[in-house]
JSON list of N, CA, C and O in Angstrom, two decimals:
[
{"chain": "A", "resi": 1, "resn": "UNK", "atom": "N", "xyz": [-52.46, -6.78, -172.94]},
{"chain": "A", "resi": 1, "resn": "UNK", "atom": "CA", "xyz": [-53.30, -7.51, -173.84]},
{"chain": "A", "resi": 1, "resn": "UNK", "atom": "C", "xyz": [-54.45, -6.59, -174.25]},
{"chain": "A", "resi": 1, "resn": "UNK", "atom": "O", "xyz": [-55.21, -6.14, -173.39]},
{"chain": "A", "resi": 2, "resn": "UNK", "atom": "N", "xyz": [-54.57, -6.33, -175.33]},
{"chain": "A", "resi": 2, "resn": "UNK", "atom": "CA", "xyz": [-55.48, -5.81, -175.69]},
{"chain": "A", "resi": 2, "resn": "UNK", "atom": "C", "xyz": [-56.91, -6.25, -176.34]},
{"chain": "A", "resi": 2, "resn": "UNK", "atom": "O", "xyz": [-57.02, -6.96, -177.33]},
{"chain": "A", "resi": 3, "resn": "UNK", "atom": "N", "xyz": [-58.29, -5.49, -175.35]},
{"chain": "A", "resi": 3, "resn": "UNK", "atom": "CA", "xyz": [-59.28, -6.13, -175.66]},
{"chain": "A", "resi": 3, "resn": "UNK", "atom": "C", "xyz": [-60.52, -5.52, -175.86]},
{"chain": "A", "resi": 3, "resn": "UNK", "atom": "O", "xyz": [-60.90, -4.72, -175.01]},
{"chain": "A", "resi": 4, "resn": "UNK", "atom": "N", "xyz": [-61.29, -5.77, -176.93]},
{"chain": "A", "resi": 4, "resn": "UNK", "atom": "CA", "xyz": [-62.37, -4.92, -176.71]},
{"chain": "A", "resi": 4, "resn": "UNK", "atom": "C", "xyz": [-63.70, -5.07, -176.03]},
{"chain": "A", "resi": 4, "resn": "UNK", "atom": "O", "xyz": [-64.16, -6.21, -176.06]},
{"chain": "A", "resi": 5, "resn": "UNK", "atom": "N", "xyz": [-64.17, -4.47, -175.64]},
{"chain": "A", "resi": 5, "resn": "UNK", "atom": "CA", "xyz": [-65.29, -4.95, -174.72]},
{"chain": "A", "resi": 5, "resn": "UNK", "atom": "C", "xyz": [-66.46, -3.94, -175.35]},
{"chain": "A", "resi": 5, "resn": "UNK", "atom": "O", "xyz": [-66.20, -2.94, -176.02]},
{"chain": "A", "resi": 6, "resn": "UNK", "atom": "N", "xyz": [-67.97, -4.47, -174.95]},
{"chain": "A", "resi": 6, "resn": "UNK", "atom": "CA", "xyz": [-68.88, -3.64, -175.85]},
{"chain": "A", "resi": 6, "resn": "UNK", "atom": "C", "xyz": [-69.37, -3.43, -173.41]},
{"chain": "A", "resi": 6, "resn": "UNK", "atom": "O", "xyz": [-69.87, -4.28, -172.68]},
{"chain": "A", "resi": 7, "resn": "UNK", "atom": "N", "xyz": [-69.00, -2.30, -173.15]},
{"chain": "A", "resi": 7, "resn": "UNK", "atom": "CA", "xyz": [-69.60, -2.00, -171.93]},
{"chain": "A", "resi": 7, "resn": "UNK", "atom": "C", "xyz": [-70.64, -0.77, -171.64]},
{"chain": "A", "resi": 7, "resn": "UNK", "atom": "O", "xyz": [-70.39, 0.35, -172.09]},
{"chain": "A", "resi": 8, "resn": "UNK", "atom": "N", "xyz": [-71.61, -0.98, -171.01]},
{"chain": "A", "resi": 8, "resn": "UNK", "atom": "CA", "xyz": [-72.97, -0.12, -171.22]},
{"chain": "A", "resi": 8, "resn": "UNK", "atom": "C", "xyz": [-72.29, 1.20, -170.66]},
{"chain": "A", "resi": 8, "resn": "UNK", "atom": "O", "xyz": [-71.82, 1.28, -169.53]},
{"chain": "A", "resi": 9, "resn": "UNK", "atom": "N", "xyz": [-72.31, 2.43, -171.79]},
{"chain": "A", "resi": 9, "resn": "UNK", "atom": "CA", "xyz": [-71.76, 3.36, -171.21]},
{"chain": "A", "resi": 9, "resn": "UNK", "atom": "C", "xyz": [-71.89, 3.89, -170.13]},
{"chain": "A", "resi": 9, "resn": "UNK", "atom": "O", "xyz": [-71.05, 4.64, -169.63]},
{"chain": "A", "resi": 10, "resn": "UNK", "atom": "N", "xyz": [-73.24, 3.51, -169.50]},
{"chain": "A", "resi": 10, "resn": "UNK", "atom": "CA", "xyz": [-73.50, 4.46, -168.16]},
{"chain": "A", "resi": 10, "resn": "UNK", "atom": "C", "xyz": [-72.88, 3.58, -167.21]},
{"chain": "A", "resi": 10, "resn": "UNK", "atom": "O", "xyz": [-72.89, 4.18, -166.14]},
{"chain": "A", "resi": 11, "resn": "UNK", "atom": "N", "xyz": [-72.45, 2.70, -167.10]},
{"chain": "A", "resi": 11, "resn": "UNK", "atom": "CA", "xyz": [-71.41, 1.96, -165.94]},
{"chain": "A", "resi": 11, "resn": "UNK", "atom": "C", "xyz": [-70.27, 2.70, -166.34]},
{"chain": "A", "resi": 11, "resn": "UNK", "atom": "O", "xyz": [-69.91, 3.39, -165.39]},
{"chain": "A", "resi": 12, "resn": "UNK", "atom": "N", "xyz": [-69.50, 2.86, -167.37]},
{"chain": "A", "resi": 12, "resn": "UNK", "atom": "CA", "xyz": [-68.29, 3.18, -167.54]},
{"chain": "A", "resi": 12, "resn": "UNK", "atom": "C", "xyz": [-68.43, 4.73, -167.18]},
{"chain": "A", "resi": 12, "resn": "UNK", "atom": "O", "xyz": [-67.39, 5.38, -167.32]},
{"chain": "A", "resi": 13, "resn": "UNK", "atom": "N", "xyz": [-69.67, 5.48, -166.69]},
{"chain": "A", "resi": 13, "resn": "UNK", "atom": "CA", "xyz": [-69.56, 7.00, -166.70]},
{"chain": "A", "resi": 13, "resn": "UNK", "atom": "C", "xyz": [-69.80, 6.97, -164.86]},
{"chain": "A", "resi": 13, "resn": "UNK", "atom": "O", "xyz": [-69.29, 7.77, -164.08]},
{"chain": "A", "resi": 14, "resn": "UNK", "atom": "N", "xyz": [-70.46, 6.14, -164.59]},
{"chain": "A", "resi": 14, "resn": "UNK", "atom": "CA", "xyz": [-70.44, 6.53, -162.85]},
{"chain": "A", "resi": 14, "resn": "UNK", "atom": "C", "xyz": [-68.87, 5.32, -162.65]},
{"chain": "A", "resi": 14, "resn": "UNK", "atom": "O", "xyz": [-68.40, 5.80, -161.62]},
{"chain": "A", "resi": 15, "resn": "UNK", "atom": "N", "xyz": [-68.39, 4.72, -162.85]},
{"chain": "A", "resi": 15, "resn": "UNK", "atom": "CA", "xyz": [-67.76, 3.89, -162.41]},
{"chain": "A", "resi": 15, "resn": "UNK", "atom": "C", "xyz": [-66.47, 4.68, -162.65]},
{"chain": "A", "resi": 15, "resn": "UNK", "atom": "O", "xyz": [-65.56, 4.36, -161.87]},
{"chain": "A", "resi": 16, "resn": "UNK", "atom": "N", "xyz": [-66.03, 6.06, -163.92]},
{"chain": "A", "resi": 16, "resn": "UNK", "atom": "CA", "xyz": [-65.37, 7.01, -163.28]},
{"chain": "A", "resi": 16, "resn": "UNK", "atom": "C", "xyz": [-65.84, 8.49, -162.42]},
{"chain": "A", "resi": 16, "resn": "UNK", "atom": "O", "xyz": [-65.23, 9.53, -162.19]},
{"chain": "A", "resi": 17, "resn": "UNK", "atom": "N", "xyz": [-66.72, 8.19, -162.22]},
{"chain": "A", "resi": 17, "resn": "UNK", "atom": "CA", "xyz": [-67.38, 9.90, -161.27]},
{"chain": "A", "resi": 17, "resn": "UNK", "atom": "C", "xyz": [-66.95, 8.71, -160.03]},
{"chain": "A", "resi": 17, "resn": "UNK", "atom": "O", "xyz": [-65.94, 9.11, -159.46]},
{"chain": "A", "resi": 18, "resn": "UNK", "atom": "N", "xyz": [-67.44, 7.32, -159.44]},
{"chain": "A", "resi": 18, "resn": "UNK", "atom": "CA", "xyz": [-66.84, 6.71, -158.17]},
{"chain": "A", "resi": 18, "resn": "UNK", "atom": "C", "xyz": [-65.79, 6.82, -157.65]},
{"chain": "A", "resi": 18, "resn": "UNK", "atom": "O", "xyz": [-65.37, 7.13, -156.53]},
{"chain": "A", "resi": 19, "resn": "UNK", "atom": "N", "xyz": [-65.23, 6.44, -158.92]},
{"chain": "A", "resi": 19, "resn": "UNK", "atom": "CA", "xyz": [-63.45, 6.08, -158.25]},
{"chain": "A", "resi": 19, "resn": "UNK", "atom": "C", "xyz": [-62.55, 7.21, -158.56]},
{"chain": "A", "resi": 19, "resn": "UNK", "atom": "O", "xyz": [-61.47, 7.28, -157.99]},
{"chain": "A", "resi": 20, "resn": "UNK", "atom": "N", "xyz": [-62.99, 8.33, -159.63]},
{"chain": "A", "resi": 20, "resn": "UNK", "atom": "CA", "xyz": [-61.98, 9.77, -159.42]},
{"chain": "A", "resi": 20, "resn": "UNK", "atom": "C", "xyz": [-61.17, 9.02, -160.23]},
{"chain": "A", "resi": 20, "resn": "UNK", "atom": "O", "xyz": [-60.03, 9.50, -160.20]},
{"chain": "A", "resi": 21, "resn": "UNK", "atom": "N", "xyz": [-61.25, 7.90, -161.05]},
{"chain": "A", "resi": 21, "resn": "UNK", "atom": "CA", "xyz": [-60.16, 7.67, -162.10]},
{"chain": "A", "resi": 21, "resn": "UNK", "atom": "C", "xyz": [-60.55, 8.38, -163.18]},
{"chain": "A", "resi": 21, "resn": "UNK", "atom": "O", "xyz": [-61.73, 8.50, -163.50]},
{"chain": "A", "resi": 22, "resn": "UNK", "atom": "N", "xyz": [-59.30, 9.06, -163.98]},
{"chain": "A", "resi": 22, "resn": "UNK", "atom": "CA", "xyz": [-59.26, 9.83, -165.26]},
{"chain": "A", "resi": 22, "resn": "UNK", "atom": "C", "xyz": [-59.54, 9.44, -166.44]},
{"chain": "A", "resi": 22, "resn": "UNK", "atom": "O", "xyz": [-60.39, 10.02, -167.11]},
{"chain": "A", "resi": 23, "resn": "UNK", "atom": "N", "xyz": [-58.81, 8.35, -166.89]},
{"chain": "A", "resi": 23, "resn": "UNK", "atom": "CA", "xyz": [-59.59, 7.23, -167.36]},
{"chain": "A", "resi": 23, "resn": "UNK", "atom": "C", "xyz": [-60.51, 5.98, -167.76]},
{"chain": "A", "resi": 23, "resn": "UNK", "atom": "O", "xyz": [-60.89, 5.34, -166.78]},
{"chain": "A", "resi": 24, "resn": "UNK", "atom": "N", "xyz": [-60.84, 5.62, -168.73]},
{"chain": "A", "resi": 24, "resn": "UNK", "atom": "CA", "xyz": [-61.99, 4.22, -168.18]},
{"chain": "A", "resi": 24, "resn": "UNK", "atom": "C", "xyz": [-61.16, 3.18, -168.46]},
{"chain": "A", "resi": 24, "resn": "UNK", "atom": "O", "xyz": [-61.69, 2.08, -168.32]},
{"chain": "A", "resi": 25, "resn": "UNK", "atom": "N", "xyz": [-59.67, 3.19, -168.91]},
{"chain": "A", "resi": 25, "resn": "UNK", "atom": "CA", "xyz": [-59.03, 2.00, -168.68]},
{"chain": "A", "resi": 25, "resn": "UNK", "atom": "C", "xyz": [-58.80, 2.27, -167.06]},
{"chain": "A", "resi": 25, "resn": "UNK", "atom": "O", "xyz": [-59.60, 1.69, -166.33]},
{"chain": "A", "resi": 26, "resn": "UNK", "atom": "N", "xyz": [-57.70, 3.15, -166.36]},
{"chain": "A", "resi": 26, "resn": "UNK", "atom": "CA", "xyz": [-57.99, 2.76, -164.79]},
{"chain": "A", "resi": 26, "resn": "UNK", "atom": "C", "xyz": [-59.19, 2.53, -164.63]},
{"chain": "A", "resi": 26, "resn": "UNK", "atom": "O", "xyz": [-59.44, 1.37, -164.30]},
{"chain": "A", "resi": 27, "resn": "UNK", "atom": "N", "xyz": [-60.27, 3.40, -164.77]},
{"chain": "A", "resi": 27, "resn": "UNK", "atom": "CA", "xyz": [-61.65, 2.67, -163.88]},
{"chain": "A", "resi": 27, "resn": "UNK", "atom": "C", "xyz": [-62.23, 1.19, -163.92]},
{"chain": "A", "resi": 27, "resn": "UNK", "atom": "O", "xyz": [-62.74, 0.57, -162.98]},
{"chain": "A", "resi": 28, "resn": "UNK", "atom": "N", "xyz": [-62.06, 0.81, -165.06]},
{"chain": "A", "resi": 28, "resn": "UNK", "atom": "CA", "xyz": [-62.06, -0.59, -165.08]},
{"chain": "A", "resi": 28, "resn": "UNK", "atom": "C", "xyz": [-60.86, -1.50, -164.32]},
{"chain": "A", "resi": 28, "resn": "UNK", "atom": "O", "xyz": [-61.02, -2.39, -163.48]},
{"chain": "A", "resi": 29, "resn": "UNK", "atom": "N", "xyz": [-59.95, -1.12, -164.74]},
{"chain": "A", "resi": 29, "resn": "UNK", "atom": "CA", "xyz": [-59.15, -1.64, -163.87]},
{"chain": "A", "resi": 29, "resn": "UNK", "atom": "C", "xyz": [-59.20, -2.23, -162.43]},
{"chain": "A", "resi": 29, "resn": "UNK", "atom": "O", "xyz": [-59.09, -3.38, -161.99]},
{"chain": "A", "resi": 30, "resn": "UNK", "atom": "N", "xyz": [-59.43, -0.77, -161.76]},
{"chain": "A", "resi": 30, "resn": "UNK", "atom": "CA", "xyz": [-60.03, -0.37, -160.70]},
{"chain": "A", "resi": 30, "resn": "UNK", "atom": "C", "xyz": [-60.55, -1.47, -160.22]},
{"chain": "A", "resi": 30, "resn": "UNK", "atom": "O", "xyz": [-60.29, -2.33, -159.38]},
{"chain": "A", "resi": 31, "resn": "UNK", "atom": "N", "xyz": [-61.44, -1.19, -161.05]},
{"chain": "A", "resi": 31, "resn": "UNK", "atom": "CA", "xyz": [-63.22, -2.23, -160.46]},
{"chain": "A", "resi": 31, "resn": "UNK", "atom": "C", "xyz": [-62.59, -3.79, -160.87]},
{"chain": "A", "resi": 31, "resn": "UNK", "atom": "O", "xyz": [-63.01, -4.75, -160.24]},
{"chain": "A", "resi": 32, "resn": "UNK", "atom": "N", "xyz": [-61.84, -3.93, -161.66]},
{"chain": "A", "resi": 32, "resn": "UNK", "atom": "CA", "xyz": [-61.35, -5.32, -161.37]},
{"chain": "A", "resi": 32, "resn": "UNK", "atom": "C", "xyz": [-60.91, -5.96, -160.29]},
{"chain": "A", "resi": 32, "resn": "UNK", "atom": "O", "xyz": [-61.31, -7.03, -159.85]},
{"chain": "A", "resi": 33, "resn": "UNK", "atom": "N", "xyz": [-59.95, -5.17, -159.80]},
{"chain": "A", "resi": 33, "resn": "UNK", "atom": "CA", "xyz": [-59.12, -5.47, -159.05]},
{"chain": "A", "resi": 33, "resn": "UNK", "atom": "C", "xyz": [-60.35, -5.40, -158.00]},
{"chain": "A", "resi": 33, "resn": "UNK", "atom": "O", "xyz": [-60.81, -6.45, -157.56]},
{"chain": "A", "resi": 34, "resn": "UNK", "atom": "N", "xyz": [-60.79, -4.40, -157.68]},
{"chain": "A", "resi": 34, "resn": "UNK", "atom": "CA", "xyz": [-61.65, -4.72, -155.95]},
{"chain": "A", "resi": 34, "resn": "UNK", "atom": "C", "xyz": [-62.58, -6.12, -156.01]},
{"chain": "A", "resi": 34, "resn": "UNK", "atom": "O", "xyz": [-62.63, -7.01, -155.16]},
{"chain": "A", "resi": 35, "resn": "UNK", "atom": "N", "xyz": [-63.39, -6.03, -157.45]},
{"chain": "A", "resi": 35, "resn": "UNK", "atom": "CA", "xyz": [-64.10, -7.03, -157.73]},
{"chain": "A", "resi": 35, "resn": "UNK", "atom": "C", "xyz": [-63.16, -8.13, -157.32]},
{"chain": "A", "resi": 35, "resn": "UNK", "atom": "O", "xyz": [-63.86, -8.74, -156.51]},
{"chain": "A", "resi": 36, "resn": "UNK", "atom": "N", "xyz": [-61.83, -8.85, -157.38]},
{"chain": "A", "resi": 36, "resn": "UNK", "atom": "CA", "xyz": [-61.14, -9.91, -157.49]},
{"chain": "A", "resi": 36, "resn": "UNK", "atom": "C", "xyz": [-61.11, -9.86, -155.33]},
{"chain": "A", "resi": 36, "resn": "UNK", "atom": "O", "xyz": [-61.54, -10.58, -154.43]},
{"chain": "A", "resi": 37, "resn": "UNK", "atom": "N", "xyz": [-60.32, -8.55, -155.42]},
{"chain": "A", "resi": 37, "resn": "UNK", "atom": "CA", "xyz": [-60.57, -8.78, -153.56]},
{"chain": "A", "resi": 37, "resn": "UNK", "atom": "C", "xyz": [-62.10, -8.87, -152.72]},
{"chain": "A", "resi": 37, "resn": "UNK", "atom": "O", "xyz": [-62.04, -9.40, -151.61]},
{"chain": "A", "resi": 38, "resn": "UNK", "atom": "N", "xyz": [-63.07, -8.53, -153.07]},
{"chain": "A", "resi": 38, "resn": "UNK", "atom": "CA", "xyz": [-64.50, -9.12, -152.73]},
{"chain": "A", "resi": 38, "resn": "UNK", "atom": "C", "xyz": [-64.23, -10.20, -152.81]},
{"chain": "A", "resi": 38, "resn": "UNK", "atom": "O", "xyz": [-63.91, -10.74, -151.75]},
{"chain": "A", "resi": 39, "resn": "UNK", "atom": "N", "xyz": [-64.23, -10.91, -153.86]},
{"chain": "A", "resi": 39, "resn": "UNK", "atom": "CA", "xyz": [-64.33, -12.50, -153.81]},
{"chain": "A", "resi": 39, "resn": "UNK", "atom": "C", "xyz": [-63.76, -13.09, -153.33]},
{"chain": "A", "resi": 39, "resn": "UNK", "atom": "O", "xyz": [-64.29, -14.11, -152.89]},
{"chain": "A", "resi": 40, "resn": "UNK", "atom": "N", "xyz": [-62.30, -12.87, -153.09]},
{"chain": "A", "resi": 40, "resn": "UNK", "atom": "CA", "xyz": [-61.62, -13.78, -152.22]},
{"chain": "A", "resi": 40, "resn": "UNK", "atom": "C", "xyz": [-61.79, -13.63, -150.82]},
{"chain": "A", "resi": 40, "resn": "UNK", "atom": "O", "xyz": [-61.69, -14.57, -150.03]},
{"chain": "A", "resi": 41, "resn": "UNK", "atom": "N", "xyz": [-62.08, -12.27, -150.43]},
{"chain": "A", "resi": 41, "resn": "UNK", "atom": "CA", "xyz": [-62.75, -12.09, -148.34]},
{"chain": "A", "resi": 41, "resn": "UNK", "atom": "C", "xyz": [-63.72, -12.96, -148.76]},
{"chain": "A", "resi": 41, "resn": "UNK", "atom": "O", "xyz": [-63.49, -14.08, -148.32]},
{"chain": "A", "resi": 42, "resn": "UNK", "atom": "N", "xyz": [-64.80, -12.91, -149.50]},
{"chain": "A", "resi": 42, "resn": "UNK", "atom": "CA", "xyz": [-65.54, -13.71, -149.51]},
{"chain": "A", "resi": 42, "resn": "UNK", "atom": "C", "xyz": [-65.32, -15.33, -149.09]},
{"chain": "A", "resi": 42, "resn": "UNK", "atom": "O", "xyz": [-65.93, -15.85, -148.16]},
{"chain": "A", "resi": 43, "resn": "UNK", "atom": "N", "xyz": [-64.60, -15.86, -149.73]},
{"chain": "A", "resi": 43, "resn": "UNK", "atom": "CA", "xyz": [-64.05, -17.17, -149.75]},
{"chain": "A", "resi": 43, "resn": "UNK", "atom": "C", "xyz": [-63.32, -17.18, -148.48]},
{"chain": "A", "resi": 43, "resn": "UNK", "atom": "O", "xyz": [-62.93, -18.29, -148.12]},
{"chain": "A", "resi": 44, "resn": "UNK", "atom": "N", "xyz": [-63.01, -16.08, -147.65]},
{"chain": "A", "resi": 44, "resn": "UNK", "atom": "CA", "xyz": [-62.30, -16.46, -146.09]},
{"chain": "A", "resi": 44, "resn": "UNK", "atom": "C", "xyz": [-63.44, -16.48, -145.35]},
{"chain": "A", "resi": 44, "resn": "UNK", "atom": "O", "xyz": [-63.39, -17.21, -144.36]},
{"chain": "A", "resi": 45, "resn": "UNK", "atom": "N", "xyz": [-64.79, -15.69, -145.60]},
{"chain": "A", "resi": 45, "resn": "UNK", "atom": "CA", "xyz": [-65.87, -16.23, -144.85]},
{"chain": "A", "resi": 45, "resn": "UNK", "atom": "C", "xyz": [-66.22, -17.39, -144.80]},
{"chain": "A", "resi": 45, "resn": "UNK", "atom": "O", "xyz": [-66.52, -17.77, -143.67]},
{"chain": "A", "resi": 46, "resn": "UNK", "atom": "N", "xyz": [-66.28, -17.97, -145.44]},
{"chain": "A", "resi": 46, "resn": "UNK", "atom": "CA", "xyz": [-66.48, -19.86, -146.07]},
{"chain": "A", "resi": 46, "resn": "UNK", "atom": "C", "xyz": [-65.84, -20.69, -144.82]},
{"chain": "A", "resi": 46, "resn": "UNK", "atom": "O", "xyz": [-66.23, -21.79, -144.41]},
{"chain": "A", "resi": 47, "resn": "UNK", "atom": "N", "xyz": [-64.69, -19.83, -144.26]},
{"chain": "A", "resi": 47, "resn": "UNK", "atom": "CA", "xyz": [-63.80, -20.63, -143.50]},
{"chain": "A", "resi": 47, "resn": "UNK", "atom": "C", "xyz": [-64.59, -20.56, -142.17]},
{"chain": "A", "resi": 47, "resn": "UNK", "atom": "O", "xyz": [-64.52, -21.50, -141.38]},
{"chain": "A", "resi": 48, "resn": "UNK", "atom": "N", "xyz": [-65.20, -19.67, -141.93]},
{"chain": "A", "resi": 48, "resn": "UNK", "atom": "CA", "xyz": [-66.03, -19.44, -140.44]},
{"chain": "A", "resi": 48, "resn": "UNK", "atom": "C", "xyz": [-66.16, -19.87, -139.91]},
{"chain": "A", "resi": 48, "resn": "UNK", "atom": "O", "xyz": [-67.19, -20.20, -140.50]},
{"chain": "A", "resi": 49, "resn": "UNK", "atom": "N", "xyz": [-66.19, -20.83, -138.49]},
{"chain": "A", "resi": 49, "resn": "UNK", "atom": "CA", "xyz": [-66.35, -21.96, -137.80]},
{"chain": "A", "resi": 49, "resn": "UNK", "atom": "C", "xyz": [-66.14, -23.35, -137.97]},
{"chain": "A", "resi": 49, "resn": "UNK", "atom": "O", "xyz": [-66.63, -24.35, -137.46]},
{"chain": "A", "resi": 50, "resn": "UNK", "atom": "N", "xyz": [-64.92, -23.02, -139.20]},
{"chain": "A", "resi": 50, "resn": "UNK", "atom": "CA", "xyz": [-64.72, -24.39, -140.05]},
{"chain": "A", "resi": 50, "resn": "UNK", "atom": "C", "xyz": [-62.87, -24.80, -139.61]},
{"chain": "A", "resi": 50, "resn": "UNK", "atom": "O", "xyz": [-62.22, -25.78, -139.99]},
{"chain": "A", "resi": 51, "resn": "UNK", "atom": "N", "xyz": [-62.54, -23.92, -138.92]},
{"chain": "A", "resi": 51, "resn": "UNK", "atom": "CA", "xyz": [-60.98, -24.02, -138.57]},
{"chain": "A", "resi": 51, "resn": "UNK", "atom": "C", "xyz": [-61.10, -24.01, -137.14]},
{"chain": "A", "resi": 51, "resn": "UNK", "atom": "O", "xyz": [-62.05, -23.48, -136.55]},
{"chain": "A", "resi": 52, "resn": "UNK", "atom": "N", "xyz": [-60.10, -24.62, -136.55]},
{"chain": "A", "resi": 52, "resn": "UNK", "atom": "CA", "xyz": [-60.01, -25.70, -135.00]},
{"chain": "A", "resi": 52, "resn": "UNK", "atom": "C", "xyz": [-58.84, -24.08, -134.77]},
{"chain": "A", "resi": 52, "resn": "UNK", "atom": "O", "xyz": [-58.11, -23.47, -135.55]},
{"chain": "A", "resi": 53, "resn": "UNK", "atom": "N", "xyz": [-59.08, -23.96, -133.75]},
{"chain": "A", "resi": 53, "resn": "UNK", "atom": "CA", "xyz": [-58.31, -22.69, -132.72]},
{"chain": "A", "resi": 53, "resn": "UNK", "atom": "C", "xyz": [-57.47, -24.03, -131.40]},
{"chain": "A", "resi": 53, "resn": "UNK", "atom": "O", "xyz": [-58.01, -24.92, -130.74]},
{"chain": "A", "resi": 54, "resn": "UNK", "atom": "N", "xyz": [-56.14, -23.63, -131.48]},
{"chain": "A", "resi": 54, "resn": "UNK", "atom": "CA", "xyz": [-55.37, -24.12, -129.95]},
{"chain": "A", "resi": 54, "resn": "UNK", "atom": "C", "xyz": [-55.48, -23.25, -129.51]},
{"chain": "A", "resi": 54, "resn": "UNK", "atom": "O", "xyz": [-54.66, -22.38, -129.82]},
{"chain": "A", "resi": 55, "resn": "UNK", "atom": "N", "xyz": [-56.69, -22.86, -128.35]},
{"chain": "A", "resi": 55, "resn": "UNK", "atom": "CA", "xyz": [-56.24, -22.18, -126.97]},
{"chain": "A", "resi": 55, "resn": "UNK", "atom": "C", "xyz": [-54.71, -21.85, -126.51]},
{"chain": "A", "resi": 55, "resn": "UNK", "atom": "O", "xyz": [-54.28, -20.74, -126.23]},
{"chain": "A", "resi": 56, "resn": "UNK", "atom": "N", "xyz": [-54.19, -22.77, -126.49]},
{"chain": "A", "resi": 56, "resn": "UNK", "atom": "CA", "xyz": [-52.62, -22.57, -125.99]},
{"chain": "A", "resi": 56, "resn": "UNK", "atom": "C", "xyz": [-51.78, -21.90, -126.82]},
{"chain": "A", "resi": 56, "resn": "UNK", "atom": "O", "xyz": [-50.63, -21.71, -126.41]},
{"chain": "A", "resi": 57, "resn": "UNK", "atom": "N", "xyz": [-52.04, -21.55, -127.74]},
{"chain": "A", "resi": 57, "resn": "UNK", "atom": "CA", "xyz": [-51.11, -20.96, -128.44]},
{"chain": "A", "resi": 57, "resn": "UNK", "atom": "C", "xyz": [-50.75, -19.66, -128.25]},
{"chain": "A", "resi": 57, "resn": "UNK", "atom": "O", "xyz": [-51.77, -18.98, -128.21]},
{"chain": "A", "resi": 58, "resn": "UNK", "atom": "N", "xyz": [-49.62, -18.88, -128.10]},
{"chain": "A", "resi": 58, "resn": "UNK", "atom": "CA", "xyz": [-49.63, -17.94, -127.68]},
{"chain": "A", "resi": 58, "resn": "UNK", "atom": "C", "xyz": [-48.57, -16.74, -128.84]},
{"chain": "A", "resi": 58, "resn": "UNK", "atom": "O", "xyz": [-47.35, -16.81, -129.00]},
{"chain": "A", "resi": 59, "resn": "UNK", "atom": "N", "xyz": [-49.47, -15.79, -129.43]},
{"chain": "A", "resi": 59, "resn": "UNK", "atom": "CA", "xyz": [-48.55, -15.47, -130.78]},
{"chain": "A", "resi": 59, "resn": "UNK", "atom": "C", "xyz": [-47.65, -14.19, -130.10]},
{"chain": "A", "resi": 59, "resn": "UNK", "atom": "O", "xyz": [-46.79, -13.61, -130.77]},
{"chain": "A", "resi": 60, "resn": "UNK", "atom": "N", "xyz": [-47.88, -13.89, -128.98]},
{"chain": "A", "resi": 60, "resn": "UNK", "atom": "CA", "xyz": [-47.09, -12.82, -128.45]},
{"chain": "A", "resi": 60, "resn": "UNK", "atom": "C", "xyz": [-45.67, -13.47, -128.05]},
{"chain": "A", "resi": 60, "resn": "UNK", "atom": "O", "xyz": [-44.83, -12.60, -127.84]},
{"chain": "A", "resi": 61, "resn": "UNK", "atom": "N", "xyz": [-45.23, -14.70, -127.91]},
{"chain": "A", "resi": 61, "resn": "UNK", "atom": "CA", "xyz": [-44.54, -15.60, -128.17]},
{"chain": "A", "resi": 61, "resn": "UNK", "atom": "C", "xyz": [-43.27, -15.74, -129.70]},
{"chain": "A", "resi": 61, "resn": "UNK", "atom": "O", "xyz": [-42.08, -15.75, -130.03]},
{"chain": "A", "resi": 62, "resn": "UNK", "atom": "N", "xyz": [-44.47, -15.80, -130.11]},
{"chain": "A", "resi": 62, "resn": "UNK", "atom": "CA", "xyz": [-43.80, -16.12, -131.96]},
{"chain": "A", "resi": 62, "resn": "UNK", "atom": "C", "xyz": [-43.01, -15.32, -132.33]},
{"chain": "A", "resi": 62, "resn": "UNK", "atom": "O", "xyz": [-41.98, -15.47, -132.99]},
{"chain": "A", "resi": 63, "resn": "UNK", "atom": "N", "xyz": [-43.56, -14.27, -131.83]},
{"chain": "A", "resi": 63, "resn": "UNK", "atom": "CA", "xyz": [-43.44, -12.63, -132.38]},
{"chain": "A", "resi": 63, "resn": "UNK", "atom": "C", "xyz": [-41.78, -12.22, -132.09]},
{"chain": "A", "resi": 63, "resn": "UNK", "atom": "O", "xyz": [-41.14, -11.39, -132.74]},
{"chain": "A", "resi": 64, "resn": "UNK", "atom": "N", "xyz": [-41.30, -12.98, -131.02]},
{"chain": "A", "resi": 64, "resn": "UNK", "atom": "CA", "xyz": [-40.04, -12.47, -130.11]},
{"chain": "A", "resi": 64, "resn": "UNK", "atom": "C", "xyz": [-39.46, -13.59, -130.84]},
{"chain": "A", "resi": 64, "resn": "UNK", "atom": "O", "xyz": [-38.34, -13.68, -130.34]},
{"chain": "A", "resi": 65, "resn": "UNK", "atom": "N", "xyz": [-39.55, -14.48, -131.72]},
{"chain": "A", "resi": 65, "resn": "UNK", "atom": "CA", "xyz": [-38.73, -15.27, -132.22]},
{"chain": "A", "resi": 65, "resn": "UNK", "atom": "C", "xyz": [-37.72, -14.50, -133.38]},
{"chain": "A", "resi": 65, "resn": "UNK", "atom": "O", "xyz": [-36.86, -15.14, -133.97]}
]
């Protein structure tokens, strides 16, 4: 899909000196994609003391299934 974006050049000039991408379509890219995985670890922090653990469970168990 093609799109144009008006992006402040000096992000698009360290955001390839960061990532060693050749281009500023990978570098954007790039930064999409991590940007998308931040947010979702994010959203597994949310879960923090909010999910019930069985003691008994034993995954060294599972594993041999």
């Amino acid at each position: 899909m093609a799109t144009n974006l008006s992006i402040d050049p000096e992000l698009i000039d360290r955001a390839l000196e960061v990532s060693g991408e050749r281009t500023k379509k990978a570098a954007v890219t790039l930064a999409l994609q991590e940007f998308i995985a931040r947010r979702s670890q994010g959203r597994l922090l949310e879960l923090m003391g909010k999910l019930e653990w069985d003691e008994s469970f034993d995954y060294k168990v599972e594993r041999s299934r």
